[in-house]
PDB file of C-alpha atoms in Angstrom:
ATOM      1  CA  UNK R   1    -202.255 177.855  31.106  1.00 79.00           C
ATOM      2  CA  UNK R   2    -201.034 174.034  32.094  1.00 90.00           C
ATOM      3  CA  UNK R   3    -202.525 171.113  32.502  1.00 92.00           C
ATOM      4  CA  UNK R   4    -202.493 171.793  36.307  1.00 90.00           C
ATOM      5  CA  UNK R   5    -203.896 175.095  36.075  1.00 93.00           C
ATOM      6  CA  UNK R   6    -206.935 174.157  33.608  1.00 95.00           C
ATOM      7  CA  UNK R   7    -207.051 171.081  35.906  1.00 94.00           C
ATOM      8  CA  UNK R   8    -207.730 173.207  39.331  1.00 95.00           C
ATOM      9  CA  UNK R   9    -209.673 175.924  36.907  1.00 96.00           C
ATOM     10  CA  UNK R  10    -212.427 173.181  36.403  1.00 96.00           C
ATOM     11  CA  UNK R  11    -212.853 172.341  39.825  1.00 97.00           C
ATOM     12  CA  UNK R  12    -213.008 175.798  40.988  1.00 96.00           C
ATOM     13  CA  UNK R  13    -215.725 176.458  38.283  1.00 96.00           C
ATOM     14  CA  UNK R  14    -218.191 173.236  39.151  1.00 97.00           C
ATOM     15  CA  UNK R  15    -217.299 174.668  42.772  1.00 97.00           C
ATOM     16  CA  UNK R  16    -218.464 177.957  42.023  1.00 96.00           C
ATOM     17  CA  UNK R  17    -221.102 176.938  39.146  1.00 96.00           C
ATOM     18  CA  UNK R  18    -222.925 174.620  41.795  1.00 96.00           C
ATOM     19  CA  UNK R  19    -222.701 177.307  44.691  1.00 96.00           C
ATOM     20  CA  UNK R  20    -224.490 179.985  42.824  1.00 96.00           C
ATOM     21  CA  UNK R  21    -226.923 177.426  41.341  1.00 95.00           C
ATOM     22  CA  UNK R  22    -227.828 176.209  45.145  1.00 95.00           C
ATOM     23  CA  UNK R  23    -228.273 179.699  46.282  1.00 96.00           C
ATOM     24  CA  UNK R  24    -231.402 179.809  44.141  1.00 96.00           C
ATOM     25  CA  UNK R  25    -232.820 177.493  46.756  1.00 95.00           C
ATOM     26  CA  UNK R  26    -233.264 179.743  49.109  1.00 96.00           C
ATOM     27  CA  UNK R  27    -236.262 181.691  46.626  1.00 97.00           C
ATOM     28  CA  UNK R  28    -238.158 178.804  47.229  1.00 97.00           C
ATOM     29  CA  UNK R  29    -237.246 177.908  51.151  1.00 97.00           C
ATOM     30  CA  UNK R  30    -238.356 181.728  51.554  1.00 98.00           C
ATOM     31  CA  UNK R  31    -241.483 181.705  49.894  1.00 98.00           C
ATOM     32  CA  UNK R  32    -242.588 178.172  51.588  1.00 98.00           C
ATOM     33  CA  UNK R  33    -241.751 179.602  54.572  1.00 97.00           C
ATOM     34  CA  UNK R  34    -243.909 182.631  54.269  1.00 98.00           C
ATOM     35  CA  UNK R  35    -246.778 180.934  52.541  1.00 98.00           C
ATOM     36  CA  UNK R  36    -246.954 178.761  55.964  1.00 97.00           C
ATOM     37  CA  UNK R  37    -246.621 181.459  58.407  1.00 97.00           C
ATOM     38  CA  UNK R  38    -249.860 183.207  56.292  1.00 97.00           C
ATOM     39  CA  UNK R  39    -251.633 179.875  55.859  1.00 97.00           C
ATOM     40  CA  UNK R  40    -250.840 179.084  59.696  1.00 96.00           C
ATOM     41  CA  UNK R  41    -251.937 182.573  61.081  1.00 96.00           C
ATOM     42  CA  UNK R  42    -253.464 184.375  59.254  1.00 97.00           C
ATOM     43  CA  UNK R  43    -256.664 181.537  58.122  1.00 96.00           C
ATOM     44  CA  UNK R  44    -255.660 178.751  60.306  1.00 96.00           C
ATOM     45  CA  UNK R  45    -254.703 176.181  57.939  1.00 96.00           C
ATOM     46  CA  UNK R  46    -251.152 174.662  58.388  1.00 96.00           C
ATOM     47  CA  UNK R  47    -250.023 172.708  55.642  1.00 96.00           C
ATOM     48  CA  UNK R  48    -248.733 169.266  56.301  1.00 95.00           C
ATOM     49  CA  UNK R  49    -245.774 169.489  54.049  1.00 96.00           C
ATOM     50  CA  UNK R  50    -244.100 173.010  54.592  1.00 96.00           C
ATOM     51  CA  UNK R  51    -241.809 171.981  57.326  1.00 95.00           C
ATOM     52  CA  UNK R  52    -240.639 169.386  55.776  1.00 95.00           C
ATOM     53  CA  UNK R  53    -239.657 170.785  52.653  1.00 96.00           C
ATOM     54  CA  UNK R  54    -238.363 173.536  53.996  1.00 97.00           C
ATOM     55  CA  UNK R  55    -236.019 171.754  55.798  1.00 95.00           C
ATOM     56  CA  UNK R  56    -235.168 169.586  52.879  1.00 96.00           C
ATOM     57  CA  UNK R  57    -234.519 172.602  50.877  1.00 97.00           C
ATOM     58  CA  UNK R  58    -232.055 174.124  53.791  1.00 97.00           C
ATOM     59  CA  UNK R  59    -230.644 170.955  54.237  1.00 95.00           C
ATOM     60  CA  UNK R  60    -229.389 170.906  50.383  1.00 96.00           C
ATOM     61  CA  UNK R  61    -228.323 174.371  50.267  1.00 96.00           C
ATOM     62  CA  UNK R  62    -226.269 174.031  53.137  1.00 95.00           C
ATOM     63  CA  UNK R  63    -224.748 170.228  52.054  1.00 94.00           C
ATOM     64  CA  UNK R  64    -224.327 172.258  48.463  1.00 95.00           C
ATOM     65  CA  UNK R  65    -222.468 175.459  49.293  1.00 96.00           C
ATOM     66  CA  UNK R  66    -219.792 173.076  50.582  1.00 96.00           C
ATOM     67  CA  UNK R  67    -217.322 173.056  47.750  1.00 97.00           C
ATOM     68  CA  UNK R  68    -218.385 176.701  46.813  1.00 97.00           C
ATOM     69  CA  UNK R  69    -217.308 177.781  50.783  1.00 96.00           C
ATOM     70  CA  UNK R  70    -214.324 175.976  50.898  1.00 96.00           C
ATOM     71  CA  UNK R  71    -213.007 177.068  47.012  1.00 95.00           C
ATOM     72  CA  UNK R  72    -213.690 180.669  49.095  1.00 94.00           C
ATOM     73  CA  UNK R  73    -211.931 179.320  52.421  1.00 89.00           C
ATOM     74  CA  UNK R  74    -214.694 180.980  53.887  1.00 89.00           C
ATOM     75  CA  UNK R  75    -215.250 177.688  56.596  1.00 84.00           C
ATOM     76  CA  UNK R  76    -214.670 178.320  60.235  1.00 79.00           C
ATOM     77  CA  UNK R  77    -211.463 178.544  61.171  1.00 77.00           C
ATOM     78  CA  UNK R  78    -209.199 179.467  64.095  1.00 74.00           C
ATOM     79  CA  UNK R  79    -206.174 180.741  62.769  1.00 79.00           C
ATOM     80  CA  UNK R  80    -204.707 182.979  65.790  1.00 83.00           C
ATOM     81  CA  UNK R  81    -201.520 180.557  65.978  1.00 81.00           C
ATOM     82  CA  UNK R  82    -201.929 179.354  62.165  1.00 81.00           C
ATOM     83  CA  UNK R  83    -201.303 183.068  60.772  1.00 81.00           C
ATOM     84  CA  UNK R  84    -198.239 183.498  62.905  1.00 87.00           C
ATOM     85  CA  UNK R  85    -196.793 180.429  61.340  1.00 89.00           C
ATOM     86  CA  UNK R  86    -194.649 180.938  58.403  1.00 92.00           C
ATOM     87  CA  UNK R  87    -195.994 179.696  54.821  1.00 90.00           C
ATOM     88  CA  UNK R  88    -194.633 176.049  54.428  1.00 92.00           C
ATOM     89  CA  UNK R  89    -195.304 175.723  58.003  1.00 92.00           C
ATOM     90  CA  UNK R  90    -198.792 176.878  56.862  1.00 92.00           C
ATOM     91  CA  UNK R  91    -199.222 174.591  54.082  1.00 91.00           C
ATOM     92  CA  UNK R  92    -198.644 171.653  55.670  1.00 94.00           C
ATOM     93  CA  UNK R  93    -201.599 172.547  58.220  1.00 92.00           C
ATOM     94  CA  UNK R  94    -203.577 173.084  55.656  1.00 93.00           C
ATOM     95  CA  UNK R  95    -202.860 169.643  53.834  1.00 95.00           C
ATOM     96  CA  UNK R  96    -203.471 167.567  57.517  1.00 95.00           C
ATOM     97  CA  UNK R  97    -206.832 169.510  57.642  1.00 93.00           C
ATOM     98  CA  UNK R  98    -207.839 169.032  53.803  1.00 96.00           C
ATOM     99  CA  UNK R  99    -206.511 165.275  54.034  1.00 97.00           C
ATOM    100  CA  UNK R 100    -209.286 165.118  56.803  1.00 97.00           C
ATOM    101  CA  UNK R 101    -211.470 166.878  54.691  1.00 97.00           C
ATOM    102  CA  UNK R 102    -210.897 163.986  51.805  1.00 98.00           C
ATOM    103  CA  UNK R 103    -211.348 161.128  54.709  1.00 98.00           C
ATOM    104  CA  UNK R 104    -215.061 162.840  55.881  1.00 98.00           C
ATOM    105  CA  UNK R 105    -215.940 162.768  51.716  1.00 98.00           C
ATOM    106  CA  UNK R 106    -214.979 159.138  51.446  1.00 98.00           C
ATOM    107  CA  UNK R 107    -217.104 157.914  54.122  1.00 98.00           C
ATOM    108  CA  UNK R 108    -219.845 160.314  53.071  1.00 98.00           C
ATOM    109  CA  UNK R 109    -219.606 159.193  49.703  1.00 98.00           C
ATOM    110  CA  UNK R 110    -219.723 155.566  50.708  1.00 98.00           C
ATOM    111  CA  UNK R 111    -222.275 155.874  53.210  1.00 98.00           C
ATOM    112  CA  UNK R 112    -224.568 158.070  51.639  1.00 98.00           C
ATOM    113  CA  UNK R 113    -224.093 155.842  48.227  1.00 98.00           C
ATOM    114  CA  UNK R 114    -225.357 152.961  50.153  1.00 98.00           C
ATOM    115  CA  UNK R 115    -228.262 155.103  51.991  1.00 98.00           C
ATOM    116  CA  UNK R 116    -229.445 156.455  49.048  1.00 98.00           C
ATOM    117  CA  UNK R 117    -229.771 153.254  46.528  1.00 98.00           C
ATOM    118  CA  UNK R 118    -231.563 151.666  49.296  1.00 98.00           C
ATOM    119  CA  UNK R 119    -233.803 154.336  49.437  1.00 98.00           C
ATOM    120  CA  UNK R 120    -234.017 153.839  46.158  1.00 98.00           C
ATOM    121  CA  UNK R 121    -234.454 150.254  45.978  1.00 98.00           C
ATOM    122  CA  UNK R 122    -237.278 150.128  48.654  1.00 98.00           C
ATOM    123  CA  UNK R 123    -239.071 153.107  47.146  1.00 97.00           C
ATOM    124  CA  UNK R 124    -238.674 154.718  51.041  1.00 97.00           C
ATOM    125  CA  UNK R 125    -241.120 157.455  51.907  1.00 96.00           C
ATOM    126  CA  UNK R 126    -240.809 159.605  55.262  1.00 95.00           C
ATOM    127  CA  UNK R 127    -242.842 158.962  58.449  1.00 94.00           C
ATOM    128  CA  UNK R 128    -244.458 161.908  58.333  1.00 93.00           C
ATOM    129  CA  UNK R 129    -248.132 162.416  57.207  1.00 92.00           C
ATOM    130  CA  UNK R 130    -246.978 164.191  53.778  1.00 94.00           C
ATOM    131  CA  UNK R 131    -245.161 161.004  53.287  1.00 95.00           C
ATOM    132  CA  UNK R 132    -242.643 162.262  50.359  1.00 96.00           C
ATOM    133  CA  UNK R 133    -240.523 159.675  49.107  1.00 96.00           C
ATOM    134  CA  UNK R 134    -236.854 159.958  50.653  1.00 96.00           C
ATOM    135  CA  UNK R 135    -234.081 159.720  47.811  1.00 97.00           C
ATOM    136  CA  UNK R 136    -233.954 162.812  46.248  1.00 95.00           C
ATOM    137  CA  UNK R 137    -232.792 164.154  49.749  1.00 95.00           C
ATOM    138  CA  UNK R 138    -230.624 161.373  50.441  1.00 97.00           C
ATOM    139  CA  UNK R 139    -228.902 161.397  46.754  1.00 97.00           C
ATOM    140  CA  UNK R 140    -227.973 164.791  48.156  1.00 97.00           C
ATOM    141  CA  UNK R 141    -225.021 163.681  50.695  1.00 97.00           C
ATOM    142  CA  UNK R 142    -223.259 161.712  48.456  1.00 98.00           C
ATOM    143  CA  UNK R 143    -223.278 164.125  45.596  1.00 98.00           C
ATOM    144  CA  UNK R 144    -222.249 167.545  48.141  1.00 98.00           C
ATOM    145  CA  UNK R 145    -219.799 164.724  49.362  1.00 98.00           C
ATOM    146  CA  UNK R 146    -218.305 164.441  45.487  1.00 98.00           C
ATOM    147  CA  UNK R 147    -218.685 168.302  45.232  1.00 98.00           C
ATOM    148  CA  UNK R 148    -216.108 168.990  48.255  1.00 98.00           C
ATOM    149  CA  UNK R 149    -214.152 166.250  47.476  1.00 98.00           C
ATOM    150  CA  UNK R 150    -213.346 167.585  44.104  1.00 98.00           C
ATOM    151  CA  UNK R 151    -212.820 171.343  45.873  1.00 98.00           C
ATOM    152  CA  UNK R 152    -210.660 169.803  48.679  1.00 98.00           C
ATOM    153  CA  UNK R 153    -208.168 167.666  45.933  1.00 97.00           C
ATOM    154  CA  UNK R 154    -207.901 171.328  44.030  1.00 97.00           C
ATOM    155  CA  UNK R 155    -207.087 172.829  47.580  1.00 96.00           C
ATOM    156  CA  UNK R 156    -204.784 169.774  48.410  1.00 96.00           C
ATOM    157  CA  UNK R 157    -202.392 170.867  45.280  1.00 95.00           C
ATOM    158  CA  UNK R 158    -202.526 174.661  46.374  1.00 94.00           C
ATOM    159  CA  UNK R 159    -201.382 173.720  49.465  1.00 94.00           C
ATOM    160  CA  UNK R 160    -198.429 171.541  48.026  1.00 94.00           C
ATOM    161  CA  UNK R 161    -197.445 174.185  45.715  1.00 92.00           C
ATOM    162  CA  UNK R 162    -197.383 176.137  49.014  1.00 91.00           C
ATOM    163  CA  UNK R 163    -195.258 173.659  50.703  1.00 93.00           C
ATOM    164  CA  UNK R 164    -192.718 173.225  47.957  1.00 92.00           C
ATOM    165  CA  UNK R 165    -192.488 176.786  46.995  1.00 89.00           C
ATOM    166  CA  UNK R 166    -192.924 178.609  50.359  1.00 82.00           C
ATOM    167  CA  UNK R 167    -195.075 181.373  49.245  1.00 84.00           C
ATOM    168  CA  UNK R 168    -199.000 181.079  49.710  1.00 77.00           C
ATOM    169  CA  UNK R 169    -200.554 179.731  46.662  1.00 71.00           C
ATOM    170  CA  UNK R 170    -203.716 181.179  45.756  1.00 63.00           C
TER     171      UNK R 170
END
């Protein structure tokens, strides 16, 4: 195996390491969920903090399964002229749209760096009356930012190989 190969090998694994370790999110989301709908209807006694986490916990696993959808290529797509095209043609589609991919990271990463050590730095708490304190949540865009990042610069050199060689590199 080459440099290159263990190189994109690593990605793909955090990728697909962090994807199934999100997915165990949803255990949680689903059993705050329920315990709210029972506590709500069933004795009348809404909990001030279930939405909110529930949410939070959504939120994550859908920021989270970024790298782990795209290391699939299992985003939205609309490929009815794309498929017709022939491979290079192909590849360089797919390097405009990763490139793009990279820019949205950058400015996530950035942003949501800045966002979250001020959250940090001011100890910030929600508005709500559970009043949980807001960094863990916000820590979470910069890191799923990092995650995709990572996935889209392993996709970047699939799509060069594809490029250079003309077949579809997988």
């Amino acid at each position: 195996m080459s440099k290159q190969e263990r190189f994109l090998h690593v990605i793909e694994s955090i990728s697909e390491w962090s994807g199934k370790v999100v997915s165990f999110l949803l255990i949680p989301l689903i059993l705050i969920v329920v315990f709210e709908i029972v506590s709500r209807y069933v004795f009348q006694q809404p909990t001030i903090w279930a939405h909110e986490l529930s949410t939070w916990l959504w939120g994550t696993a859908g920021l989270m399964a970024g790298a782990y959808t795209l290391r699939y290529q299992r985003h939205v797509a609309v490929d009815i002229l794309q498929s017709r095209f022939p491979p290079r043609v192909r590849g360089i589609t797919e390097l405009l749209a990763t490139l793009c991919i990279l820019l949205l990271c950058a400015i996530l990463i950035w942003r949501g760096s800045v966002e979250a050590s001020y959250s940090i730095s001011i100890w910030e708490h929600s508005s709500t009356a559970w009043k949980p304190l807001l960094f863990p949540i916000k820590i979470m865009i910069p890191t799923a930012a990092s995650l995709l990042a990572l996935q889209a610069i392993a996709k970047s050199v699939r799509d060069i190989r594809t490029i250079t060689s003309g077949r579809l590199a997988l």
